[in-house]
Coordinates of C-alpha atoms in Angstrom, one line a residue:
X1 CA -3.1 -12.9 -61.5
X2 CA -0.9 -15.8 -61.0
X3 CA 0.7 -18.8 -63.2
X4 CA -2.1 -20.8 -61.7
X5 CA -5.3 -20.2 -62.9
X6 CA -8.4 -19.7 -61.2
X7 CA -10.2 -23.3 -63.7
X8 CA -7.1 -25.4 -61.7
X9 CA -7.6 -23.8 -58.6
X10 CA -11.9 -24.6 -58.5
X11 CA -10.7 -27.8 -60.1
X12 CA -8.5 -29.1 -57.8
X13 CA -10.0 -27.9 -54.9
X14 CA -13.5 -28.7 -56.4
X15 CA -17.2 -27.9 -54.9
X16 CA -18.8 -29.9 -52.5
X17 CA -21.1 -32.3 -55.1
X18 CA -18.5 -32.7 -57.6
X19 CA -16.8 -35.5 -57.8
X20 CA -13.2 -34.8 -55.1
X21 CA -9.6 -34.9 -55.5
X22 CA -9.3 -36.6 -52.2
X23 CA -13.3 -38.3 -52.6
X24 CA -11.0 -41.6 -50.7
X25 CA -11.3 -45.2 -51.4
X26 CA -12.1 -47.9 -49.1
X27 CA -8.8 -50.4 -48.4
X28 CA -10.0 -54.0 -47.4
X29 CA -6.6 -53.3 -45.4
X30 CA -7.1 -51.7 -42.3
X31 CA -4.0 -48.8 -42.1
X32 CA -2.4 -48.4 -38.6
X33 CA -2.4 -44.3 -38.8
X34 CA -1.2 -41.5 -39.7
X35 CA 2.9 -41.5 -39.2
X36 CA 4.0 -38.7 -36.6
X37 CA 7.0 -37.2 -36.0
X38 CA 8.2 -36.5 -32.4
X39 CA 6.3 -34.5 -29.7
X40 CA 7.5 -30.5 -30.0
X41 CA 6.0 -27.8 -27.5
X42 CA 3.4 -25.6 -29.0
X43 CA 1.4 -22.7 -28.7
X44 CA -0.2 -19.8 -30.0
X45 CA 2.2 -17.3 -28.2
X46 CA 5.1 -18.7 -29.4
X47 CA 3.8 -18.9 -32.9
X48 CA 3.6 -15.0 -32.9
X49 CA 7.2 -14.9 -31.0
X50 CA 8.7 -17.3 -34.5
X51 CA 7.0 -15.2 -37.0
X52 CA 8.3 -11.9 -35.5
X53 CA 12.0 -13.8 -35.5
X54 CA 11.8 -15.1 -38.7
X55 CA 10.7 -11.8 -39.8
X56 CA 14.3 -11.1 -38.8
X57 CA 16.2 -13.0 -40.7
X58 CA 16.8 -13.8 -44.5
X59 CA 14.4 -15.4 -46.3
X60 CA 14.4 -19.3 -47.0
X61 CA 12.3 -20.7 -49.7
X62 CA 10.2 -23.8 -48.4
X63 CA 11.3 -26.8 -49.6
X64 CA 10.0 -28.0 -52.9
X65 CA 10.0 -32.3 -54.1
X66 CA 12.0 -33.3 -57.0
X67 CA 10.6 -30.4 -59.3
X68 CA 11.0 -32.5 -62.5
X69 CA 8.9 -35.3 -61.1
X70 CA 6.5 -33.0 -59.5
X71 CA 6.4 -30.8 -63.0
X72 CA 4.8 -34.1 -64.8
X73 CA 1.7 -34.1 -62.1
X74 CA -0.2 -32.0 -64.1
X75 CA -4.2 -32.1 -63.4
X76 CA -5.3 -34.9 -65.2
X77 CA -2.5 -36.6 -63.1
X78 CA -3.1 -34.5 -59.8
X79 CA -6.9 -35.8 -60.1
X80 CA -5.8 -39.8 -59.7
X81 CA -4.3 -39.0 -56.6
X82 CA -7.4 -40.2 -54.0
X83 CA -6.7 -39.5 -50.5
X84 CA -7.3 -42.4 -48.1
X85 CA -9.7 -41.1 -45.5
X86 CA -8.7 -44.2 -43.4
X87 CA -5.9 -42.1 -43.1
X88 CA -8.2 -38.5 -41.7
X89 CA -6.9 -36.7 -39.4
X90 CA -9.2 -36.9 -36.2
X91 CA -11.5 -39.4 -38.2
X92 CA -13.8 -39.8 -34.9
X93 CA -14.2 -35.9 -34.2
X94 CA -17.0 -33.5 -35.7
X95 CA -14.8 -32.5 -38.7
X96 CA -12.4 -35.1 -40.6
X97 CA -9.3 -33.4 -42.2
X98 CA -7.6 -34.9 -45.0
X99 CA -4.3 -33.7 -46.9
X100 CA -3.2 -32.2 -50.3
X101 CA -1.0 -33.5 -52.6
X102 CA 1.7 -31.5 -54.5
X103 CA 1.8 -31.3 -58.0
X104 CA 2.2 -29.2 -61.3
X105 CA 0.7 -25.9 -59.9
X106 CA 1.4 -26.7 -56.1
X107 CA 5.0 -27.6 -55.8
X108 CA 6.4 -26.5 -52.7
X109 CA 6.2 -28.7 -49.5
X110 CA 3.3 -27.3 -45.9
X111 CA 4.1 -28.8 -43.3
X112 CA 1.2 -30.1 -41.3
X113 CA 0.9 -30.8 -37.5
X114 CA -1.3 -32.4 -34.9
X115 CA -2.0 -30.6 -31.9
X116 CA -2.1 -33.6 -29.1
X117 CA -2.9 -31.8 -26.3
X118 CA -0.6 -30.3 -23.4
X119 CA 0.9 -27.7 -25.6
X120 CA 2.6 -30.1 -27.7
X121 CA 2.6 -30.8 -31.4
X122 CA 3.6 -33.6 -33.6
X123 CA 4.1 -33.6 -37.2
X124 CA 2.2 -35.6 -39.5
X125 CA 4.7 -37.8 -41.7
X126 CA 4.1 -38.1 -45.6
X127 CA 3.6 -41.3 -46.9
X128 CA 3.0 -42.4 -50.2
X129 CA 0.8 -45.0 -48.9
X130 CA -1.8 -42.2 -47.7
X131 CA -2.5 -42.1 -51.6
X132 CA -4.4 -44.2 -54.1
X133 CA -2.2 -43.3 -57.1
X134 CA -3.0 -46.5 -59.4
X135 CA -0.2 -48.7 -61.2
X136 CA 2.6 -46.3 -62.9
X137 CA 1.5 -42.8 -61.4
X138 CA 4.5 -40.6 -61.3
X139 CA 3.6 -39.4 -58.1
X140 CA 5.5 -43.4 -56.8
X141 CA 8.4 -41.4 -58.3
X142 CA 8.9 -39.1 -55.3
X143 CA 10.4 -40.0 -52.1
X144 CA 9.6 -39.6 -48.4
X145 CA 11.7 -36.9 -47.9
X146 CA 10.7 -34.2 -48.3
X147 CA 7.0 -34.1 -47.6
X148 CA 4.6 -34.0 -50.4
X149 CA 1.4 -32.6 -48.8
X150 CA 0.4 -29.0 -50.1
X151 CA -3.0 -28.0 -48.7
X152 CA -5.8 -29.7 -46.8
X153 CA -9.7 -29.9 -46.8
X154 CA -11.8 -30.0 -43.9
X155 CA -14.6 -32.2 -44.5
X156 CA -18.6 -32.9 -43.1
X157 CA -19.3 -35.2 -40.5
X158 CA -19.5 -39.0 -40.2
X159 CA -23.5 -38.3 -40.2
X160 CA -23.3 -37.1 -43.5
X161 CA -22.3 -40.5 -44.7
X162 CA -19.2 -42.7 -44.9
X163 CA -16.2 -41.0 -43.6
X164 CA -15.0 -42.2 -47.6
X165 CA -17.4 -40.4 -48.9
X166 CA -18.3 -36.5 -47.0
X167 CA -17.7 -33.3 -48.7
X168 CA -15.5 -30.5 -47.6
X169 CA -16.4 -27.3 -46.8
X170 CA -13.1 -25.8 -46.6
X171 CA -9.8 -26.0 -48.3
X172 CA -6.8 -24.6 -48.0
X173 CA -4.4 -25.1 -51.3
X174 CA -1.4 -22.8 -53.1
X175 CA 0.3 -19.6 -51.5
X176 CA -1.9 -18.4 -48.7
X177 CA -5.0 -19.3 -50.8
X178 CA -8.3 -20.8 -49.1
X179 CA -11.8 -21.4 -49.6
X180 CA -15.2 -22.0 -48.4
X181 CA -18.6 -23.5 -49.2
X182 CA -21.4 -20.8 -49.2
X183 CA -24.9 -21.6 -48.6
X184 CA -25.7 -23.2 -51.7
X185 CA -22.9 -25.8 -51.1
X186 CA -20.4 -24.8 -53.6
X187 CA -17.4 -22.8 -53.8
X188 CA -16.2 -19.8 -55.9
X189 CA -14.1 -16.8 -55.1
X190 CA -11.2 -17.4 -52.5
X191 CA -9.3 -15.5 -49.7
X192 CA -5.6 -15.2 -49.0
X193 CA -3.8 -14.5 -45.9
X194 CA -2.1 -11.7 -47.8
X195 CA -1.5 -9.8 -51.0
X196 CA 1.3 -7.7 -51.8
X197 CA 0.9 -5.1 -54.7
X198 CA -1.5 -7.0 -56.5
X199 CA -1.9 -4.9 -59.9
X200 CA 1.0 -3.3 -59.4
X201 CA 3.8 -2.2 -62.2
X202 CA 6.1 -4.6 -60.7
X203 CA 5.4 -8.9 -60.6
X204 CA 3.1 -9.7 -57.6
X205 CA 4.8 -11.7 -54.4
X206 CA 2.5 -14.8 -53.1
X207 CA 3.7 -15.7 -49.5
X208 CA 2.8 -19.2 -48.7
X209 CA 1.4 -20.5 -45.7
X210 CA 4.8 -23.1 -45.0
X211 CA 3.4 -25.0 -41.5
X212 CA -0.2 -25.6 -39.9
X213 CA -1.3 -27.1 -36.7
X214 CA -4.7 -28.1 -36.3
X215 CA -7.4 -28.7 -33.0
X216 CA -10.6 -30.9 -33.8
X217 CA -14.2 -29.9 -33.4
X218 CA -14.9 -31.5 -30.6
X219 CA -18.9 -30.9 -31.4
X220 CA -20.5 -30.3 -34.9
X221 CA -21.3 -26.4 -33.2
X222 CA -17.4 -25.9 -32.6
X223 CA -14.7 -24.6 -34.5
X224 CA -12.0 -26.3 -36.2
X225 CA -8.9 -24.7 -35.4
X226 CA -6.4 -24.2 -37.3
X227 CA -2.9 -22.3 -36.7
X228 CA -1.1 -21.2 -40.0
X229 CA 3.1 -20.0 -40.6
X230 CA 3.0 -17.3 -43.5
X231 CA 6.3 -16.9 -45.1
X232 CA 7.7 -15.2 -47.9
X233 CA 10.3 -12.6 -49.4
X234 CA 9.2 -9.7 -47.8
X235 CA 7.0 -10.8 -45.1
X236 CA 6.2 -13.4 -41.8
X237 CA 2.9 -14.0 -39.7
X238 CA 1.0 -15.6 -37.2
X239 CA -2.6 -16.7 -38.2
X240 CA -5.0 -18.3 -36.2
X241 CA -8.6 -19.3 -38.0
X242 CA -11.2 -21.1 -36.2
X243 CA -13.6 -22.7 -38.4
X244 CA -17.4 -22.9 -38.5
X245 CA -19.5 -24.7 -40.2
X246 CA -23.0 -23.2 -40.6
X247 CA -25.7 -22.5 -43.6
X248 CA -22.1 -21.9 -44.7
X249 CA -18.9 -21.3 -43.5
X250 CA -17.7 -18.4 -40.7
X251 CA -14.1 -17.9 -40.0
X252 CA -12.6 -16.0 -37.3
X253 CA -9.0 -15.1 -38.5
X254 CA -6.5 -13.3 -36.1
X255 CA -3.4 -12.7 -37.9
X256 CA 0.2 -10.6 -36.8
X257 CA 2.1 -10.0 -39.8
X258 CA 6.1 -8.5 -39.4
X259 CA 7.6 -7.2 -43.1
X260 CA 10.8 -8.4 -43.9
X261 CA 11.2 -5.6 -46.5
X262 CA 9.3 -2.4 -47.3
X263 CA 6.0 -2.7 -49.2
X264 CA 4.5 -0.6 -51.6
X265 CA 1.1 -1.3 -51.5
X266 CA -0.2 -4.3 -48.1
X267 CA -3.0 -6.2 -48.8
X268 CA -4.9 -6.9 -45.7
X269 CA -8.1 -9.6 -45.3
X270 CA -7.8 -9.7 -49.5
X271 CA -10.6 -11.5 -51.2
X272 CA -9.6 -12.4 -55.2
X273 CA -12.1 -13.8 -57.7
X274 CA -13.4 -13.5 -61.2
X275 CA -15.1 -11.3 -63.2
X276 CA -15.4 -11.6 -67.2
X277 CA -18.8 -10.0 -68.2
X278 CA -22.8 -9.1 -67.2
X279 CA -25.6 -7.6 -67.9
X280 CA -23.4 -4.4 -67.9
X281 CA -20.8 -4.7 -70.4
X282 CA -20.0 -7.7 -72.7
X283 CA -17.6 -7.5 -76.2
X284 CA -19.5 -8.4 -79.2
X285 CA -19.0 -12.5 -79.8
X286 CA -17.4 -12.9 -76.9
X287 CA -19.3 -15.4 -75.7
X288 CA -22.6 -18.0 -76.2
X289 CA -23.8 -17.2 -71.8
X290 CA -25.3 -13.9 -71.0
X291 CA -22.6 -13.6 -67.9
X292 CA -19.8 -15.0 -66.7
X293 CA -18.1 -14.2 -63.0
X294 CA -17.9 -15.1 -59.5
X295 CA -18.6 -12.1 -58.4
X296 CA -20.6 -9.1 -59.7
X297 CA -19.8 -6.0 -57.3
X298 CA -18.0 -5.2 -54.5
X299 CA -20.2 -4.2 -51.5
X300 CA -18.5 -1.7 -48.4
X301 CA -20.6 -0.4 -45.6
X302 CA -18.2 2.5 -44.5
X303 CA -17.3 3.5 -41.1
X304 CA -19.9 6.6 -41.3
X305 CA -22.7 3.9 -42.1
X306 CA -22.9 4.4 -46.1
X307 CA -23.8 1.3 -47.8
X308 CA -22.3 1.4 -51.3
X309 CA -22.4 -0.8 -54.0
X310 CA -19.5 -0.9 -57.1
X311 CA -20.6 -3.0 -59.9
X312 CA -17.3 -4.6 -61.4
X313 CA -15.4 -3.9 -64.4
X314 CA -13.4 -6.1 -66.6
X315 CA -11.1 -3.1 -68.4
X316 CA -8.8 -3.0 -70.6
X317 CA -6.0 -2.3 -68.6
X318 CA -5.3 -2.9 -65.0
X319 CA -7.5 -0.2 -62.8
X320 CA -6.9 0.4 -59.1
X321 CA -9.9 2.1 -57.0
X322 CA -9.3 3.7 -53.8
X323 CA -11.8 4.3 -51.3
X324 CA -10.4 5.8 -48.3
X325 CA -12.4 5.0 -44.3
X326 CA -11.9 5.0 -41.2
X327 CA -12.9 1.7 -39.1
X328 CA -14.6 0.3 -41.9
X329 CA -18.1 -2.0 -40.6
X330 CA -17.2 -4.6 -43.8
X331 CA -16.5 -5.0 -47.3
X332 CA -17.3 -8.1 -49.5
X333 CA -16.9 -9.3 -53.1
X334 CA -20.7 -10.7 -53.6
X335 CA -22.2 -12.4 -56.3
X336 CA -26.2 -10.6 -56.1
X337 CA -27.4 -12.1 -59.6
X338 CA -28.9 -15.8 -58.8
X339 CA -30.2 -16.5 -61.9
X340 CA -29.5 -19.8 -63.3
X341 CA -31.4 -18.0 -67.1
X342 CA -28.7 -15.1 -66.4
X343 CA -25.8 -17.8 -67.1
X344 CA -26.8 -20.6 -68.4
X345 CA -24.0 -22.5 -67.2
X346 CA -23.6 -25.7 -66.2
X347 CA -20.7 -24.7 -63.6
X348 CA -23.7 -23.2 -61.6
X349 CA -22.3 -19.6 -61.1
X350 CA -25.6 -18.3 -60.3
X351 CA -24.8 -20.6 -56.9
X352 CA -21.4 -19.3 -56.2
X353 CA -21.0 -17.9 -52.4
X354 CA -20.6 -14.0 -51.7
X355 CA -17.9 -13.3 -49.2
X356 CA -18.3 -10.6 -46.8
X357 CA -15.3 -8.9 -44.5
X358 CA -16.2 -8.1 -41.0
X359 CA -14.1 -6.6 -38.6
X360 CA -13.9 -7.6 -35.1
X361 CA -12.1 -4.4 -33.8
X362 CA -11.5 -1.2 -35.3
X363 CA -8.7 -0.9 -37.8
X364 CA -8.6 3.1 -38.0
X365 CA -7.5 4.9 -41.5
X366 CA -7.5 3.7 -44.6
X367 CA -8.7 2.3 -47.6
X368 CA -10.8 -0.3 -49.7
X369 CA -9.2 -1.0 -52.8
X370 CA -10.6 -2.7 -55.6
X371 CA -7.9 -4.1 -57.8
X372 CA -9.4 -5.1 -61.8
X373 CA -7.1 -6.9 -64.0
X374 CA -8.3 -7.1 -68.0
X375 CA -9.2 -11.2 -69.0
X376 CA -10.8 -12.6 -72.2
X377 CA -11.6 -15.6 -70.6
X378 CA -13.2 -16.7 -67.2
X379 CA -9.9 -19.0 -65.9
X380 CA -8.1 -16.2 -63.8
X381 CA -9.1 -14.7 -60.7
X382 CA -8.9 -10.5 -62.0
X383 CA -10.5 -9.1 -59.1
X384 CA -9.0 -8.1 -55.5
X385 CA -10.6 -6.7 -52.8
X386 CA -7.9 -5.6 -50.2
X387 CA -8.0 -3.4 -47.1
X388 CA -4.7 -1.2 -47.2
X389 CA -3.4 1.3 -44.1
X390 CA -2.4 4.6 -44.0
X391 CA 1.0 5.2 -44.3
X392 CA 4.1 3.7 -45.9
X393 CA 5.2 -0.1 -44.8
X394 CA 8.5 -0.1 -44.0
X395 CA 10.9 -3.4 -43.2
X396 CA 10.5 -4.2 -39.7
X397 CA 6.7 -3.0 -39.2
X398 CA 4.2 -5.2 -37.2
X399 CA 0.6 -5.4 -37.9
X400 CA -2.4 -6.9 -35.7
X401 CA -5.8 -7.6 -37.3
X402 CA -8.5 -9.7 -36.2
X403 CA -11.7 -10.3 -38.6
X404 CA -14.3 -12.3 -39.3
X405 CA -15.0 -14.1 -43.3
X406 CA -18.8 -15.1 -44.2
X407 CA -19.2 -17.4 -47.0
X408 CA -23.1 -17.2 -48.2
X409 CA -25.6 -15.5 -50.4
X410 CA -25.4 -12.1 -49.0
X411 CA -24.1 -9.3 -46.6
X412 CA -25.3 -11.2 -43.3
X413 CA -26.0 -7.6 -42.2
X414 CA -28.8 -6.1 -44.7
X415 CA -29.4 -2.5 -44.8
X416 CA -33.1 -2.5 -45.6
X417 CA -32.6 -0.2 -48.1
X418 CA -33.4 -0.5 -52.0
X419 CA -30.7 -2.3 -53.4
X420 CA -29.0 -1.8 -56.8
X421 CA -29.8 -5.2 -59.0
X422 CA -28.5 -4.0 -62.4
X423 CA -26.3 -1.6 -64.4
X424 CA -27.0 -1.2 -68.2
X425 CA -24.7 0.2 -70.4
X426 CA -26.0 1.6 -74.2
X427 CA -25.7 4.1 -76.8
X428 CA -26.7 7.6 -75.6
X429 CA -29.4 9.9 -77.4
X430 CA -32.9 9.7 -77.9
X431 CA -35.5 7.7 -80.2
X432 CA -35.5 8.6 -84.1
X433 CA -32.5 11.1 -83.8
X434 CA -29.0 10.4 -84.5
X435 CA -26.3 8.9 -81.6
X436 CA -24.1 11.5 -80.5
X437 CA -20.7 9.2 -80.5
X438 CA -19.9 11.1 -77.1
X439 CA -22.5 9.9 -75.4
X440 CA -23.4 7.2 -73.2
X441 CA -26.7 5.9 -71.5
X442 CA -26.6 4.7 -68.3
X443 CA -29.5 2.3 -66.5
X444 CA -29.5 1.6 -63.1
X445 CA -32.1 -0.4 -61.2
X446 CA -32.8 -0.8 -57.9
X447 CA -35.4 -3.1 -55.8
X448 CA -36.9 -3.4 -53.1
X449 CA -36.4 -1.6 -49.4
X450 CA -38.6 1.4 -49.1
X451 CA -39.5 1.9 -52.9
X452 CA -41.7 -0.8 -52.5
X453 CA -43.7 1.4 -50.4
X454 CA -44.1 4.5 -51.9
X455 CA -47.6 6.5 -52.3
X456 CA -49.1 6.0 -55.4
X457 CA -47.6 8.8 -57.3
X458 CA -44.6 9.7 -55.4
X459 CA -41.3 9.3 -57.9
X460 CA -38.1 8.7 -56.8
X461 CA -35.4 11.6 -56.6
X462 CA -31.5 10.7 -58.2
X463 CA -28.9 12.1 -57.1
X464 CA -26.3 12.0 -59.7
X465 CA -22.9 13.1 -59.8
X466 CA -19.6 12.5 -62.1
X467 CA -16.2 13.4 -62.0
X468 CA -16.4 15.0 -65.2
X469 CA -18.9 14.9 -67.9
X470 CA -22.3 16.4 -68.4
X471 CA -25.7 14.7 -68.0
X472 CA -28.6 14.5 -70.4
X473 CA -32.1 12.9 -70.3
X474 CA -32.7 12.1 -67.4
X475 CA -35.4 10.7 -66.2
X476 CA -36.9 7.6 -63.4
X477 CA -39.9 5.5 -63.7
X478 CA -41.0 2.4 -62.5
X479 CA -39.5 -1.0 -64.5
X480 CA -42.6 -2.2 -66.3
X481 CA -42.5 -5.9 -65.2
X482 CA -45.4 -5.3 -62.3
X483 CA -42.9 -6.1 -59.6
X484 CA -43.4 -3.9 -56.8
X485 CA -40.6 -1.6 -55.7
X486 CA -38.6 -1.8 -59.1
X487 CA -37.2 1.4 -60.4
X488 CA -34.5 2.5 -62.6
X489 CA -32.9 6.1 -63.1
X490 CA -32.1 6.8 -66.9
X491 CA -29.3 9.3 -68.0
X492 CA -27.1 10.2 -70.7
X493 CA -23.5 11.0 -70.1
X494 CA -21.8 13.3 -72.6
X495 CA -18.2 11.8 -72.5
X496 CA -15.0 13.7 -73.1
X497 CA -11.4 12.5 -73.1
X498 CA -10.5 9.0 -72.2
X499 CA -9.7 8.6 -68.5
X500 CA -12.2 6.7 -66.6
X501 CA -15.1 8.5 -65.1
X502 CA -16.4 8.2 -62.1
X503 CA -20.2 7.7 -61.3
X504 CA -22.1 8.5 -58.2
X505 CA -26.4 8.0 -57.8
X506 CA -28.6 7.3 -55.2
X507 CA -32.5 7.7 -54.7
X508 CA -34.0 9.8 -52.3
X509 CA -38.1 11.2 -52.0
X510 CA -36.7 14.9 -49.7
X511 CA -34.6 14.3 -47.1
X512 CA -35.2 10.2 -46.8
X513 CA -32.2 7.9 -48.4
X514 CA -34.1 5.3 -50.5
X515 CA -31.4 3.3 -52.0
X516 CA -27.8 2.0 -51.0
X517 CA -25.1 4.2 -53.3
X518 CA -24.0 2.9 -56.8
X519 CA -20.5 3.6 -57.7
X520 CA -19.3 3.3 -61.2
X521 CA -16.2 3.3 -63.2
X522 CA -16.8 4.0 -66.5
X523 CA -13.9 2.9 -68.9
X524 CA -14.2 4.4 -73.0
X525 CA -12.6 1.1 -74.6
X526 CA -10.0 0.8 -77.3
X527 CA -13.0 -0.2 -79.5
X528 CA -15.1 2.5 -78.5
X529 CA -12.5 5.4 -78.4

């Protein structure tokens, strides 16, 4: 977790259909354009040569405006600040871009740049005057110099409406922090260009993306490309991202990261979002909603074609899961339950987008890791999802990856098998005898895939296994609710000592896989110990 919460981060970079930081204002006075600086030669290849030098040398913190000034923009401040989308970047092409201001929980200057064709680049000048502030805002405190943009949004067409008035459907704002609209028009969870050591024993470093150069659309089916600088302490890159806008969003990402200094643990393609509680789990009083997250499992489909699913925890103390692989097919953080009566939420979780890791080559041995950080409340991002090589990361090591982000519903590639749409968590034991205070029961459903076509008659086979423990009445029937296809496996776990346990079931009829494979972690909390 960082000093900025995940509430400011949805707020500030808010859904498409909420009312927008940068929603712009009509000016009866026509502007003459965005200010640029001089023309600079530009191009992909030499943004891979400077990040591999300035991997070389000592690190320089970007530049930051007057931090007192810039300390008193807090949200209710930050929100006032309308950008004038007179003032878009390539107003007349398929996807307007408008810029970022900095504030209380974005403070350090990006530098943004207009590719103008030819291999050259020219910076895009700050100016107050790209802002409706209103009378007295402190933001008219800060000069010109140095910039004061900190992110940017990429917004719909002109056909969507007036150019004051489209939505965006991507944002990039804070460290290497971005975002994207999934299918059901909203955001949620985000992506980073990096993570170093989150979770770890020592404070989390957030490199920040300190330059971008963008290419319109030139067509509503093209990409939006965008060329990002990653900088920090111990680390420089290269990041290309070409942008699509589709039932959601796709981005191709090609990144070439150089360390600066040796890392512990490198966080590669990371996804971060939130998870408080479900169906699963949920402390007594906690809260009025039946569940509150982002995201309710993290979804792999492993290099040897597994498809397993790992509901999420919200434990007590900060747990790290390691799954090793080899070329991994994908991974995603995904939110399955879209039930609007499962939250009852105005904030529309049930609508949040899934967002699923594909890569587009093969990035030999490793590991998912799945990163849970304890909250009582639903305004941090606790979860990671980061893909971390073999081997130790030394200063001066160089890293290529090239992958693909899908912000939607689902895994755009479906197994067709029976998916896992609930874990239940309860007092073990049976009806009318006493509850051994050892034991657990577990319930896990799944749905649909080939159960839904089973002979009348033919019940489903677990496969159960733990890392220690010992099961107990056991059993699988169909969930009485007449929906075709719905089962659940029943168990008791007999519990001893306190380390997290480690769950394992799938459903088979002989040698046929039914089901995808559920993963659990089971934590015995402070209360229950």
């Amino acid at each position: 977790m960082t000093g900025l919460t995940r509430r400011t981060m949805l707020q500030l970079s808010a859904a498409a259909g909420v009312a927008g930081l940068f929603a712009g204002r009509a000016r009866a006075d026509a502007p003459e354009g965005l200010k640029l600086g001089k023309a600079e030669r530009f191009s992909w290849d030499w943004l891979q040569r400077h990040a591999r030098e300035l991997a070389g040398r000592a690190y320089q913190a970007p530049p930051r405006p007057d931090p007192e000034i810039v300390q008193r923009i807090d949200y209710d401040a930050h929100g006032k600040l309308d950008y004038r989308m007179d003032y878009a970047l390539f107003p007349d092409s398929a996807y307007p871009i408008s810029f970022q201001h900095v504030g209380m929980y974005f403070p350090k200057t990006v530098r943004m740049h207009k590719l103008t064709g030819g291999g050259t680049a020219r910076e895009v000048l700050y100016d107050p005057g790209y802002f409706d502030a209103g009378p007295g805002h402190v933001a008219s405190e800060l000069p010109a110099e140095p910039s004061a943009f900190a992110g940017f949004w990429v917004h719909q067409p002109r056909s969507k409406g007036p150019l004051s008035k489209v939505e965006p459907w991507a944002t990039f704002l804070g460290a290497s922090y971005f975002r994207g609209i999934g299918e059901e028009g909203q955001v949620g969870m985000s992506a980073r260009g990096i993570a170093l050591d989150p979770g770890g024993a020592g404070p989390e470093e957030f490199p920040d993306f300190r330059a971008f150069w963008f290419e319109p659309a030139a067509t509503q089916d093209q990409p939006v490309t965008v060329y990002a600088l990653l900088d920090g302490p111990s680390v420089a890159g290269a990041y290309k991202f070409l942008l699509h806008r589709n039932a959601g969003v796709v981005m191709d990402i090609e990144a070439h990261v150089h360390l600066r200094k040796q890392v512990t643990r490198l966080g590669l393609a990371p996804l971060t979002s939130m998870y408080w509680f479900s169906e699963t789990r949920k402390a007594p009083m906690a809260d009025w909603r039946p569940e509150v997250h982002d995201s309710d499992g993290l979804y792999m489909w492993t290099g040897a074609g597994e498809r397993i699913w790992r509901p999420l925890n919200n434990p007590d103390r900060v747990a790290i899961s390691s799954f090793q692989d080899r070329n991994p097919r994908g991974f995603g953080l995904m939110q399955r339950d879209r039930a609007f009566h499962n939250y009852l939420d105005g904030v529309r979780y049930h609508r949040r987008p899934s967002t699923w890791v594909e890569p587009l080559e093969d990035w030999g041995p490793g590991a998912v890791q799945l990163v849970e950080i304890p909250t009582d409340d639903e305004i941090h991002d606790n979860i990671n999802a980061i893909w971390v090589p073999d081997g130790d990361h030394p200063a001066g090591s160089a890293y290529h990856l090239s992958y693909r982000l899908h912000w939607r519903n689902d895994c755009p590639y479906p197994s067709g098998l029976a998916r896992c749409v609930a874990t239940r968590l309860g007092r073990g034991g049976q009806a009318g005898r006493a509850n051994p205070e050892d034991t657990r029961k577990f319930v896990v459903e799944f749905k649909g895939g080939p159960l839904t076509g089973l002979p009348k008659g033919t019940l489903p086979e677990p496969v159960l296994t733990a890392s220690r423990g010992r099961f107990s009445n056991q059993r699988t029937e169909a969930v009485p609710n007449g929906v075709p296809g719905h089962w659940r496996t029943m168990f008791d776990l007999t519990i001893d000592g306190a380390d997290p346990i480690d769950l394992r079931c799938y459903l088979r009829t002989g040698d046929q896989v039914l089901s995808e494979t559920w993963l659990y972690q089971y934590h015995l909390l402070a209360e229950e110990a």
